[in-house]
XYZ file of C-alpha atoms in Angstrom:
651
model
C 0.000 0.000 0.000
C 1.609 3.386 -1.121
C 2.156 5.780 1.710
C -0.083 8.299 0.494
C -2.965 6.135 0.708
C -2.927 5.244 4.128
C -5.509 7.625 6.850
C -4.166 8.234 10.125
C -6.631 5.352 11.557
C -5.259 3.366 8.817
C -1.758 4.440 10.140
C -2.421 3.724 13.891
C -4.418 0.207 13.570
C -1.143 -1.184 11.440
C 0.682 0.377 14.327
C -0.789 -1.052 17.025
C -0.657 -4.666 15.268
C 2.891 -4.460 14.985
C 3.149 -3.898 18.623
C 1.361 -7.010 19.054
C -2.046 -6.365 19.506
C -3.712 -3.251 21.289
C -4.385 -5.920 24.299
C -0.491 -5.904 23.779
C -0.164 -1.944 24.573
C -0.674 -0.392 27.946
C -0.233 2.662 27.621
C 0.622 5.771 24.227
C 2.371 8.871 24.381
C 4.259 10.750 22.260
C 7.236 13.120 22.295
C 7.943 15.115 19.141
C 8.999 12.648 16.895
C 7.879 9.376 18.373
C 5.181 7.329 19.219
C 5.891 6.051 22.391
C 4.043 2.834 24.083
C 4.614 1.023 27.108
C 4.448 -2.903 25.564
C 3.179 -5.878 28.248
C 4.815 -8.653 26.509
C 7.786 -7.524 24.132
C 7.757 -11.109 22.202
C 4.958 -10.183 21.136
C 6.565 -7.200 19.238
C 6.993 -7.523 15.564
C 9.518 -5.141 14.591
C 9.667 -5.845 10.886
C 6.261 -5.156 10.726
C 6.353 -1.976 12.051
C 9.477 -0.664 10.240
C 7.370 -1.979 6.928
C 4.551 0.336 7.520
C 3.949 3.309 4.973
C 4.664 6.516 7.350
C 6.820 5.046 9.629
C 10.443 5.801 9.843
C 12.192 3.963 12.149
C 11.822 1.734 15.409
C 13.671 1.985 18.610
C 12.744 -1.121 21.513
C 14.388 0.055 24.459
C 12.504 1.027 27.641
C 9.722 1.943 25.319
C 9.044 0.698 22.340
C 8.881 4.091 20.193
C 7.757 4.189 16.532
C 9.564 7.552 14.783
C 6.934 9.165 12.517
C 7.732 12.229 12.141
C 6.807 15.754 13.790
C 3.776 17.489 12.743
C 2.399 13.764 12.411
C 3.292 11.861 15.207
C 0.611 14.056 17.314
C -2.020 13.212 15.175
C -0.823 9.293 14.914
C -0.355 9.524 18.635
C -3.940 11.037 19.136
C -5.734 8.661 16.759
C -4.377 5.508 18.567
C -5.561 6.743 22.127
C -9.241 7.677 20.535
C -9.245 4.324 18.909
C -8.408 2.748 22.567
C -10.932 4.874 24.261
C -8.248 6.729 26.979
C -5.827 9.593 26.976
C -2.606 9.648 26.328
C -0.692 8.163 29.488
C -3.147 6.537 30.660
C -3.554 2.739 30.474
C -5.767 1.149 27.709
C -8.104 -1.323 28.261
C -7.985 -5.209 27.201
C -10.702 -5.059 25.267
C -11.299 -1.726 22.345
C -13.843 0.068 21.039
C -14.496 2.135 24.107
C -15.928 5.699 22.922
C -14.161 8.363 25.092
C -15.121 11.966 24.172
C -11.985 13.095 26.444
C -9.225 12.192 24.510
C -9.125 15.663 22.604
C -9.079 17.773 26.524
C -6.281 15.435 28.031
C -3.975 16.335 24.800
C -4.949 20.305 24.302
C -4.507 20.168 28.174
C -0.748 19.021 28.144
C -0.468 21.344 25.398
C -2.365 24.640 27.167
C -0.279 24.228 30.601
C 2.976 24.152 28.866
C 2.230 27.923 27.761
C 0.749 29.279 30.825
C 2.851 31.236 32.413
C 4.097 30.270 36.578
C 3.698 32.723 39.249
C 4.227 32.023 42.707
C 0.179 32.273 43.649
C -0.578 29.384 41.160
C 2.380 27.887 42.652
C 0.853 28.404 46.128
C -2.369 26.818 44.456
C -0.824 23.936 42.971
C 0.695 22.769 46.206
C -2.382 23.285 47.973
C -4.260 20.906 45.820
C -1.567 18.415 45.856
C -1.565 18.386 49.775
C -5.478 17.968 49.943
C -6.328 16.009 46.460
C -5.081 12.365 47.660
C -7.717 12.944 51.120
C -10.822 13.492 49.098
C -11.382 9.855 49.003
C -11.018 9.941 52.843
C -13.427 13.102 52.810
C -15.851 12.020 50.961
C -15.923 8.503 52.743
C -16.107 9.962 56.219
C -18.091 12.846 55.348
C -21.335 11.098 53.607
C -20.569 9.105 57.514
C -21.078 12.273 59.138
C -24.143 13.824 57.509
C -25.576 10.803 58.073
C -25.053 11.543 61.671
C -25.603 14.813 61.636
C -28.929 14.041 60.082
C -30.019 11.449 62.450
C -28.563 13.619 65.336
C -31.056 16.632 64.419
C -33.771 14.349 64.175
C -32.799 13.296 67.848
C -32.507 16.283 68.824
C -35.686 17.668 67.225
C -37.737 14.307 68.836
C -38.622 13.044 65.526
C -36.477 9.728 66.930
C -36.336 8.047 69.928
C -32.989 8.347 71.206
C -32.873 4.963 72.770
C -32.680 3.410 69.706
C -30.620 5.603 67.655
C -27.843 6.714 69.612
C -25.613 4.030 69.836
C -25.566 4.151 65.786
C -24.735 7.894 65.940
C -22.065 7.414 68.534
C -20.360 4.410 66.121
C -21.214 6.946 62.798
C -18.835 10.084 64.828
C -16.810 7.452 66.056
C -15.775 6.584 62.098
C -16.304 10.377 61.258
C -14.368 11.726 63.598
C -11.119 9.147 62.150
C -10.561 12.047 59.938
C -12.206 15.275 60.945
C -10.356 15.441 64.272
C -6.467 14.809 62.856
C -7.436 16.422 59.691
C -4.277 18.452 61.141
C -2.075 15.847 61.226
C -3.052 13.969 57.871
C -2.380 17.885 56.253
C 0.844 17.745 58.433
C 1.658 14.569 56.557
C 1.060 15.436 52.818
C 2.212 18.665 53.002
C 5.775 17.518 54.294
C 5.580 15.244 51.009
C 4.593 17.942 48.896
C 7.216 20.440 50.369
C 10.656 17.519 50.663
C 9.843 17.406 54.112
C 10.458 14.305 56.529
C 6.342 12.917 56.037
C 6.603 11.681 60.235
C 8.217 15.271 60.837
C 5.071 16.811 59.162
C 2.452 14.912 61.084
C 3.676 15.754 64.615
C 4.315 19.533 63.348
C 0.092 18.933 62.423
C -0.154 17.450 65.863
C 1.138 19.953 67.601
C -1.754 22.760 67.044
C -3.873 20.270 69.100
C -2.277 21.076 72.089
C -1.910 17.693 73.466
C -0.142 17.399 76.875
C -0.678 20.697 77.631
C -1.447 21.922 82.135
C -5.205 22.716 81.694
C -4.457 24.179 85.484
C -1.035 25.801 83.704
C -2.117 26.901 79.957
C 0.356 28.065 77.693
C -1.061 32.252 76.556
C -1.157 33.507 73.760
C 1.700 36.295 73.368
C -0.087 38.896 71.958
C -3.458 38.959 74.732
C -2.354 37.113 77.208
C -5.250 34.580 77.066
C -4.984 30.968 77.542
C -4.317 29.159 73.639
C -6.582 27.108 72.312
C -6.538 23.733 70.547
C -6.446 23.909 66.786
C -5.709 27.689 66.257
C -3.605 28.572 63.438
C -5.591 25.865 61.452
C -5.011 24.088 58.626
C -2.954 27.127 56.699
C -1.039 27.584 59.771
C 0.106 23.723 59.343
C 0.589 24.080 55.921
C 2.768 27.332 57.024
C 4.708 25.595 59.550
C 5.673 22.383 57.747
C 6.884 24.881 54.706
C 8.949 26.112 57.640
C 9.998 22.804 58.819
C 10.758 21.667 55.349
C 13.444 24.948 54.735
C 15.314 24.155 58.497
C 15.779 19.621 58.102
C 16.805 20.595 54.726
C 19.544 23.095 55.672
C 20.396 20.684 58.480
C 20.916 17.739 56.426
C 23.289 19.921 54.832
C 25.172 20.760 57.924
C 24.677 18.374 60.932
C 27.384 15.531 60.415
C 26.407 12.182 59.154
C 27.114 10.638 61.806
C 24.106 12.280 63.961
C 22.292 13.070 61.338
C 19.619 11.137 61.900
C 19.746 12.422 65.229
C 20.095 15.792 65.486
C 18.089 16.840 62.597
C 14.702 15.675 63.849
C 15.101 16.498 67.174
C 16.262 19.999 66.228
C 13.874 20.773 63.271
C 11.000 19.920 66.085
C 12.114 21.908 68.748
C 12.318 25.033 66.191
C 9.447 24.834 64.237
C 7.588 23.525 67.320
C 8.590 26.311 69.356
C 7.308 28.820 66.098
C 3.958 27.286 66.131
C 3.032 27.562 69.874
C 4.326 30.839 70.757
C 4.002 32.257 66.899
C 1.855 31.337 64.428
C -1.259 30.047 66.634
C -0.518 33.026 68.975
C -0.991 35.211 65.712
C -4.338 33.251 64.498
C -5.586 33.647 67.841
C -4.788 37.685 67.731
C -6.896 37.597 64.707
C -9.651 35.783 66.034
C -9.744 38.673 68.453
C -10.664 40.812 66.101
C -13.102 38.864 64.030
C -14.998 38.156 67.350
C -15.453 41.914 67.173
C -16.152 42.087 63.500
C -18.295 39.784 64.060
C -20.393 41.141 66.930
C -20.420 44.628 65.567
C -22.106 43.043 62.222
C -24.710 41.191 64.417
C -25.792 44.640 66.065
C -25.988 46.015 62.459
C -28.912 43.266 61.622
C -30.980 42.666 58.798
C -29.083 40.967 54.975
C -26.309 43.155 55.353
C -25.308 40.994 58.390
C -26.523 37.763 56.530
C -24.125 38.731 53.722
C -20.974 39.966 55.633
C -21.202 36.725 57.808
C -22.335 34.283 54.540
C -19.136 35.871 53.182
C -16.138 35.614 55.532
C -17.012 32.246 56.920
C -15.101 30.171 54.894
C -11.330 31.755 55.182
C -12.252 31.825 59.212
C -12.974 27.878 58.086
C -9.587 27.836 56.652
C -7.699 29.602 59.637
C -9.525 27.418 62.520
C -11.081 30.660 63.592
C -14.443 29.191 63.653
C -13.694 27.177 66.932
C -14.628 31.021 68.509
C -18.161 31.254 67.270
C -19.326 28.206 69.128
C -19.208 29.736 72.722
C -21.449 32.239 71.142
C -23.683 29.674 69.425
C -24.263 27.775 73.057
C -25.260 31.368 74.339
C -27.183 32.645 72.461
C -29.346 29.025 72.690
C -29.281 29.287 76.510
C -30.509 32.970 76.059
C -33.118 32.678 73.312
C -33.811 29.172 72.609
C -32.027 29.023 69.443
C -28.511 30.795 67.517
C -29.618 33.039 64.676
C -25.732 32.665 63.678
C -25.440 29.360 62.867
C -28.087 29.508 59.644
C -26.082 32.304 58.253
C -22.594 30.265 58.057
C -24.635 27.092 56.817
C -24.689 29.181 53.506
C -21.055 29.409 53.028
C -21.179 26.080 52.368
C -24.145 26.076 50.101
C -22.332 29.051 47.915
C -19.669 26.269 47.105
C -22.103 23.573 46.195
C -23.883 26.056 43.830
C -19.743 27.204 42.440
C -19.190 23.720 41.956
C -22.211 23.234 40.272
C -21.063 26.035 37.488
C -17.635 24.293 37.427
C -19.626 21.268 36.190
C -20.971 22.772 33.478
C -18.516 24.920 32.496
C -15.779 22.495 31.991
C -17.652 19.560 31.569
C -14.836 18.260 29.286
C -11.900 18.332 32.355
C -12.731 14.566 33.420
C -10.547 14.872 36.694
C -12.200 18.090 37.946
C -15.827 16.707 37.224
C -15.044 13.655 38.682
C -13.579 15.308 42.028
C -16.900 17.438 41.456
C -19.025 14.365 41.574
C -17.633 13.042 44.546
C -17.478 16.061 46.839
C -21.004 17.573 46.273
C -23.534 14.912 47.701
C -21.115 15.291 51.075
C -20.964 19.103 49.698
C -25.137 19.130 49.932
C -24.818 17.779 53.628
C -22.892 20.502 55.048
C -19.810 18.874 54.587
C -17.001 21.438 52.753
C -13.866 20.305 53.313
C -13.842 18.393 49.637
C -15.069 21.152 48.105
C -13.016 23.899 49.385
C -9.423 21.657 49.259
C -10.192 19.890 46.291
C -11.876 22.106 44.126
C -12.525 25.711 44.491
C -9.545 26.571 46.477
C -6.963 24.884 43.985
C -8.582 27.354 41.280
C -8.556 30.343 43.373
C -11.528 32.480 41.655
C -14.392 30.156 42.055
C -13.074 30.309 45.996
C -14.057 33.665 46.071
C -17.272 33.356 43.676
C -18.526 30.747 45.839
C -18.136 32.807 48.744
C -20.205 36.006 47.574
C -22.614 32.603 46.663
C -22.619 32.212 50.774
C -23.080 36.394 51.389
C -25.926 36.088 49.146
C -27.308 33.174 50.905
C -26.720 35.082 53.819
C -27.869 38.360 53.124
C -31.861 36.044 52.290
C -31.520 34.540 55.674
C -31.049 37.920 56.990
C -33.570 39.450 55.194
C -36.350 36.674 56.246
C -35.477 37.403 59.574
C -36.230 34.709 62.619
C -34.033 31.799 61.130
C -32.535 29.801 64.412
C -31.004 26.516 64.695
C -31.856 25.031 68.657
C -28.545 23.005 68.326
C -25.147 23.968 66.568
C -23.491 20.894 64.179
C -23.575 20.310 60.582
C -24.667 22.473 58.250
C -26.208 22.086 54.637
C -29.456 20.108 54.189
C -28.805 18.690 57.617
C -29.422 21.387 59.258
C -33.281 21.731 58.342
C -34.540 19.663 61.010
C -32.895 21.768 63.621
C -34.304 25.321 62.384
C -36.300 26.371 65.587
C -40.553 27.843 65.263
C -41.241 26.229 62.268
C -39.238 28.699 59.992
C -37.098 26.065 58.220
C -38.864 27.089 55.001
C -36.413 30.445 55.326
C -33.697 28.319 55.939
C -34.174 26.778 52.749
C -34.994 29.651 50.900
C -31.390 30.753 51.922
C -30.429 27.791 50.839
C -31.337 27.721 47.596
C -30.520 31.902 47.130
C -26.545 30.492 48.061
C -26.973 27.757 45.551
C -28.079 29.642 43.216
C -25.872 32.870 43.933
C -22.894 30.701 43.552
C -23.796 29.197 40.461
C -24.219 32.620 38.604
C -21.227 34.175 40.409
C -19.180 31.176 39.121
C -20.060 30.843 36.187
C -19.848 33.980 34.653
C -16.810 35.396 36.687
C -15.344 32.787 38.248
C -13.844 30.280 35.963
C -10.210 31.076 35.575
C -8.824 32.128 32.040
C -6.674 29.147 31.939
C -9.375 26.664 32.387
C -11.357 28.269 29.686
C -9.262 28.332 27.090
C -8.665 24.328 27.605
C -12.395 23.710 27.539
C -12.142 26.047 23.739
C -9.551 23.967 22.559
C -11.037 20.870 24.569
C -14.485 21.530 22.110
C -12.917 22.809 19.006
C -13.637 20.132 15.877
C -10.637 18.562 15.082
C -10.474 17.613 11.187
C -7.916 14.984 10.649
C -5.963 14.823 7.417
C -5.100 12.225 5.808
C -1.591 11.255 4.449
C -2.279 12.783 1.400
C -1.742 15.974 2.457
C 0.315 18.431 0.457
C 4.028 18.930 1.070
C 4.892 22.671 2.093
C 6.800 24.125 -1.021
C 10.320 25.133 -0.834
C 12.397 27.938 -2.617
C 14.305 26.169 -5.259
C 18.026 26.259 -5.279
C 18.068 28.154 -1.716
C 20.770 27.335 1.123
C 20.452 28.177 4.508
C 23.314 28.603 7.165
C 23.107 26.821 10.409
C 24.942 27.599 13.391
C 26.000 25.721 16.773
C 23.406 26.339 19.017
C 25.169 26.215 22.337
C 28.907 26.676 23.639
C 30.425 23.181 23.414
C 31.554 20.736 20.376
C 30.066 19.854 17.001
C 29.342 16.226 16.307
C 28.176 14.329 13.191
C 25.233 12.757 13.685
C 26.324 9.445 13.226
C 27.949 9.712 16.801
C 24.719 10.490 18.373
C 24.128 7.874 21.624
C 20.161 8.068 20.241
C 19.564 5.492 17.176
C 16.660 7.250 15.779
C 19.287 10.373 15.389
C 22.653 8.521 14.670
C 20.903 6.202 12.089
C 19.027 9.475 10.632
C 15.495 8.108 10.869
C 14.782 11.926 11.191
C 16.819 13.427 9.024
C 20.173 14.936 8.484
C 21.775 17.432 11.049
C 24.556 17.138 13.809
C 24.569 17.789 17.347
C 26.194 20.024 20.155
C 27.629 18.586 23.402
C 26.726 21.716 25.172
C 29.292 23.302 27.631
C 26.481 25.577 29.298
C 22.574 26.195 29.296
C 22.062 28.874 27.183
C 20.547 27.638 23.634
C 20.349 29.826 20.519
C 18.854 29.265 17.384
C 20.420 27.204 15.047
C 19.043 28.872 11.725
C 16.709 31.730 10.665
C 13.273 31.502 10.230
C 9.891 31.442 12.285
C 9.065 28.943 15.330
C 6.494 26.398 14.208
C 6.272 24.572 17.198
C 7.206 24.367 20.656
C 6.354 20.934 22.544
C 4.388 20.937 25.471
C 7.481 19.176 27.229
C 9.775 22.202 25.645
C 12.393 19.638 24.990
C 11.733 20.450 21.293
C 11.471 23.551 19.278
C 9.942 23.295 15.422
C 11.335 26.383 12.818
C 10.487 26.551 9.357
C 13.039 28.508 7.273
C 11.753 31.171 4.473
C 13.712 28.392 1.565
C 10.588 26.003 3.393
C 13.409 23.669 5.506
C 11.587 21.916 8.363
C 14.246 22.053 10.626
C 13.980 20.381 14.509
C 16.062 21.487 17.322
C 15.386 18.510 20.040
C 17.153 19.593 23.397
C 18.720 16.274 25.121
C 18.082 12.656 24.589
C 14.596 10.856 26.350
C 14.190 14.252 28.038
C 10.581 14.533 26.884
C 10.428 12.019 29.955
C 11.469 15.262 32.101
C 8.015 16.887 31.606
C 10.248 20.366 30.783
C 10.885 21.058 34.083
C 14.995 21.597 32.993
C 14.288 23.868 30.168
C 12.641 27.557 29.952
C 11.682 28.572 26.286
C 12.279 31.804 25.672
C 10.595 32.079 22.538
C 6.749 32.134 21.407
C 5.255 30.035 18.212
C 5.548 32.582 15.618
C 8.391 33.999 16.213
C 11.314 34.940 13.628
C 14.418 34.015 14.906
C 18.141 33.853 14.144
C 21.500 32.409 15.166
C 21.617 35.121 17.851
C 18.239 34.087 19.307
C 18.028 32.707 22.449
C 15.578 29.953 21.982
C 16.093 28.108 25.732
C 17.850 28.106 29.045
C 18.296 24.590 29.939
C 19.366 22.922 33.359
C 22.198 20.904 32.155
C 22.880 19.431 35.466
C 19.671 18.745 36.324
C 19.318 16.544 32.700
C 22.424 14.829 33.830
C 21.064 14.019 37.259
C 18.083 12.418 35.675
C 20.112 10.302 33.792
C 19.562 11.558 30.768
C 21.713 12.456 27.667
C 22.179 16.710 26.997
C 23.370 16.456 23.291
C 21.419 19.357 21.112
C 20.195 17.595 17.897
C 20.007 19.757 15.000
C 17.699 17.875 11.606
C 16.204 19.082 8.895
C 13.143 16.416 8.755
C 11.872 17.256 4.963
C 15.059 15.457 3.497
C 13.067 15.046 0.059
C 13.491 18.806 -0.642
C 17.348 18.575 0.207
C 19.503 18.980 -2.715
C 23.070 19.086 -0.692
C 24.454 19.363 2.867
C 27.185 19.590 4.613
C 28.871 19.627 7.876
C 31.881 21.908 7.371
C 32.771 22.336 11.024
C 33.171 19.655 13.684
C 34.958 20.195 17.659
C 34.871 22.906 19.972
C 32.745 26.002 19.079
C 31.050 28.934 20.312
C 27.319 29.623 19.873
C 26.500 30.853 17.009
C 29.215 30.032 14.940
C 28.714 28.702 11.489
C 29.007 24.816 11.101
C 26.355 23.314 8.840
C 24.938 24.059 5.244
C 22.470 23.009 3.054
C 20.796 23.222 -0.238
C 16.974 22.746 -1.349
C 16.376 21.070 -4.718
């Protein structure tokens, strides 16, 4: 079969039968030249076959079996075989195919959005938030749908709807499971962020432990420096843990890097403990509790105001009090105002802080439907979400993405602000809050409770959804639903300029090599083209010719540029480094851009490259060989960047 008659499906079918089946592959990606599959049984491999296919240019079997195709095609190739398999790329196919899988287009303009966006130290902030709370939400969602279902019974206890007799012993074994994880939420945060931030994981836990106060003179109280009041358990809250294990995380380092081996394993605990222990007792729950101070007077100056501006205000601010453990201070006033009036007119207005992030996550739903992880974290958190449960929602969700965090808290001010406005709404216990709270709201006036429910779901939704999805997440749900017209392999070959030759130029500091002496195959065989290569002496990487950036791969191990003569020219930074997921190389350089020999295309981590075990040899090709006339390498050894080395000809 000629090559121009073969379709990409046709291309990725013959593919995946030379690899032995798809049963045979467990996983595709793809770097910028390469197919790249993960093989279960490599007899099964049939390289022959896969060499022999129209569109295929070479085969490598190493620690993946990669099939070269070609860049500008092996995305597509790469793409089709996934969609054909019914996953994304990366992640493992079924034994069976077939499977229709809508998602396959978002998980590849996803890879391909984040490599552009541009890093700042709040998404940072973000990012590591999310990765300290994302592996509990199984844990929160298990022990929270526990815990409204307490809370649920509880209030129906409580409101003599059941006979406590019978139902109590199940409640106390439902908080017994519940409170597994609500009450050393502190240390399980101590834990994962110690992981996320290189810390000692043990190291973390007890710095999470410590905010609980355990061991501490009830007669003899440690005070808080700034009023002189006794501390209490669990301020500072979870940020102040995350805070404080960031902390501990900076001082074991540095005293791994000091403290003899010998003691090492010694000294550092021991000393990283006392010193960030110390910091968190007389510091940073000291300051939350000086804050607190002053929210309790927010607070009861916004209560004298009345009426939905309270409602709002209060609906508002709950959740970052959440956040800070400053919401252990509203329950002394929760118990009296019950013992005063029967019932807390507080506690209805925070329920709806919670309800403004069911209704944000609702618009997140909708909004990017096509991000399967966020919909599925989505799915999970909201029925615990519904029963007053937020810690899933707020960790795992909204917080990670910043703006609907703040949406989804004028979603709880609006909430508020209804409750407010109603006027009357009590709850004659304090505990959950959501839906669970309904049987609790005192004189019969649970229908403004819901009402306020509903206003927060609502308000969240709309606040969400038309401000509060971040820029970033749009534009991968555009390119997630853009149409995606495949060509076939009869496309039409870009034209060159006839008789033109280009100069190329060493692209780094270092020696010139022919490509024959590159420690890649794919390159020293030239399965890609012709070219030579750089052993770079530093990170700074220049263009190697002049003419416009076509592509940049998401991984930014390889840069794309198209000469004005029509040379399709590939500047691949390091060998296997697409495996690095470009975190040693910053591109300096946009798609579209003109560049020359005194361009600065990268800055690339040589050392770090090294220490991953990888190769850092620059490859230089031009990959449209059939519009090559004549080439030559006319300098090989030591050079500087920038200087002349290569030439060649089009036809």
């Amino acid at each position: 079969m000629a090559k121009e008659e073969l379709t990409l499906n046709q291309l990725a079918k013959e593919i995946y039968e030379g690899a032995g089946g798809m049963d045979n592959v467990q996983s595709v990606v793809h770097c910028m030249t390469r197919v790249r599959m993960s093989v279960r049984d490599d007899e099964k491999v049939d390289q022959a076959k896969l060499k022999a296919i129209p569109g295929v240019l070479g085969v490598v079997d190493d620690e993946q079996l990669q099939v070269i195709i070609g860049p500008g095609k092996v995305n597509k190739v790469a793409k089709e075989m996934v969609d054909i398999a019914g996953v994304g790329l990366g992640e493992e196919l079924p034994h069976s195919s077939g499977k229709d899988k809508v998602n396959a287009k978002a998980a590849e303009m996803k890879a391909a959005q984040k490599a552009k966006q541009k890093n700042s130290p709040f998404k940072a902030l973000l990012k590591d938030i999310s990765n300290i709370f994302v592996p509990m939400i199984p844990a929160f969602v298990g022990s929270g749908l526990i815990a409204g279902i307490a809370a649920v019974l509880t209030n129906l206890v409580t409101a003599g709807t059941l006979d406590a007799g019978t139902w109590q012993q199940f409640i106390d074994v439902m908080n017994i499971m519940k409170n597994g994880m609500f009450s050393y939420l502190v240390i399980f945060t101590g834990v994962n962020a110690a992981q996320v931030f290189g810390a000692n994981p043990t190291l973390g836990g007890v710095i999470g432990a410590v905010v609980t106060l355990t061991g501490m003179n009830p007669e003899a109280p440690l005070t808080n420096l700034f009023t002189g009041d006794p501390l209490a358990a669990g301020q500072g809250g979870i940020l102040g843990v995350i805070f404080a294990v960031w902390l501990l995380s900076i001082v074991e380092k540095k005293l791994h890097q000091i403290v003899p081996d010998a003691v090492d394993i010694i000294i550092t605990p021991m000393l990283s403990l006392l010193v960030i222990g110390l910091l968190e007792i007389f510091l940073i729950m000291p300051l939350a509790g000086f804050i607190s101070n002053g929210m309790v007077g927010g607070i009861n100056w916004v209560l004298a105001v009345g009426g939905a501006f309270s409602g709002f205000v209060l609906g508002a601010l709950f959740l970052p009090m959440v956040m800070f453990g400053l919401h252990q201070i509203l329950t002394p006033i929760h118990i009296q105002m019950i013992n005063e009036t029967g019932k807390t007119m507080l506690l209805p207005i925070l329920a709806m802080a919670g309800a403004g992030q069911v209704g944000a996550a609702f618009a997140l739903w909708i909004k990017l439907r096509k991000d399967k992880e966020l919909t599925e974290m989505i799915k999970g958190a909201l029925p615990v979400g519904i029963l007053g449960i937020g810690e899933p929602l707020i960790y795992g969700v909204t917080l990670p993405l910043g703006r609907p965090f703040i949406t989804a808290c004028i979603g709880g001010g609006i909430g508020g602000a209804v409750i407010g406005a109603v006027g009357g709404v009590g709850a004659i216990a304090i505990g959950p809050s959501g839906a669970a709270l309904i049987p609790l709201i005192a004189n019969g006036r649970w229908w403004g409770y819901v009402l306020g429910l509903l206003a927060a779901y609502v308000g969240g939704f709309v606040a969400t959804y038309f401000f509060g999805i971040p820029k970033d997440k749009l534009a991968e749900q555009k390119l997630a639903e853009e149409t995606v017209v495949e060509p076939t392999m009869t496309t039409v070959e870009p034209t060159t300029t006839a008789h033109a030759t280009e100069v190329f130029s060493a692209v780094a500091k270092g020696a010139v090599h022919p490509l024959e002496e590159a420690a890649d195959p794919v390159f020293a065989e030239k399965m890609m083209g012709e070219g030579y290569f750089i052993e770079p002496t530093d990170g700074a990487i220049y263009a190697p010719v002049r003419g416009k950036v076509s592509t940049i791969f998401p991984t930014k191990h390889a840069i794309g540029i198209t000469t004005e003569s029509g040379m399709e020219v590939l500047l691949h930074m390091g060998i296997n480094t697409v495996e690095l997921d470009g975190k040693p190389f910053d591109i300096m350089v946009n798609e579209g851009q003109t560049v020359t020999a005194d361009t600065e295309v990268a800055k690339v981590d040589l050392d770090a490259i090294k220490a991953a075990g990888k190769g850092t040899s620059m490859m230089v090709l031009i990959t449209n060989m059939n519009e090559i006339a004549t080439h030559v390498l006319e300098k090989t050894g030591p050079v500087l960047a920038s200087e002349e080395v290569f030439k060649a000809t089009t036809k």
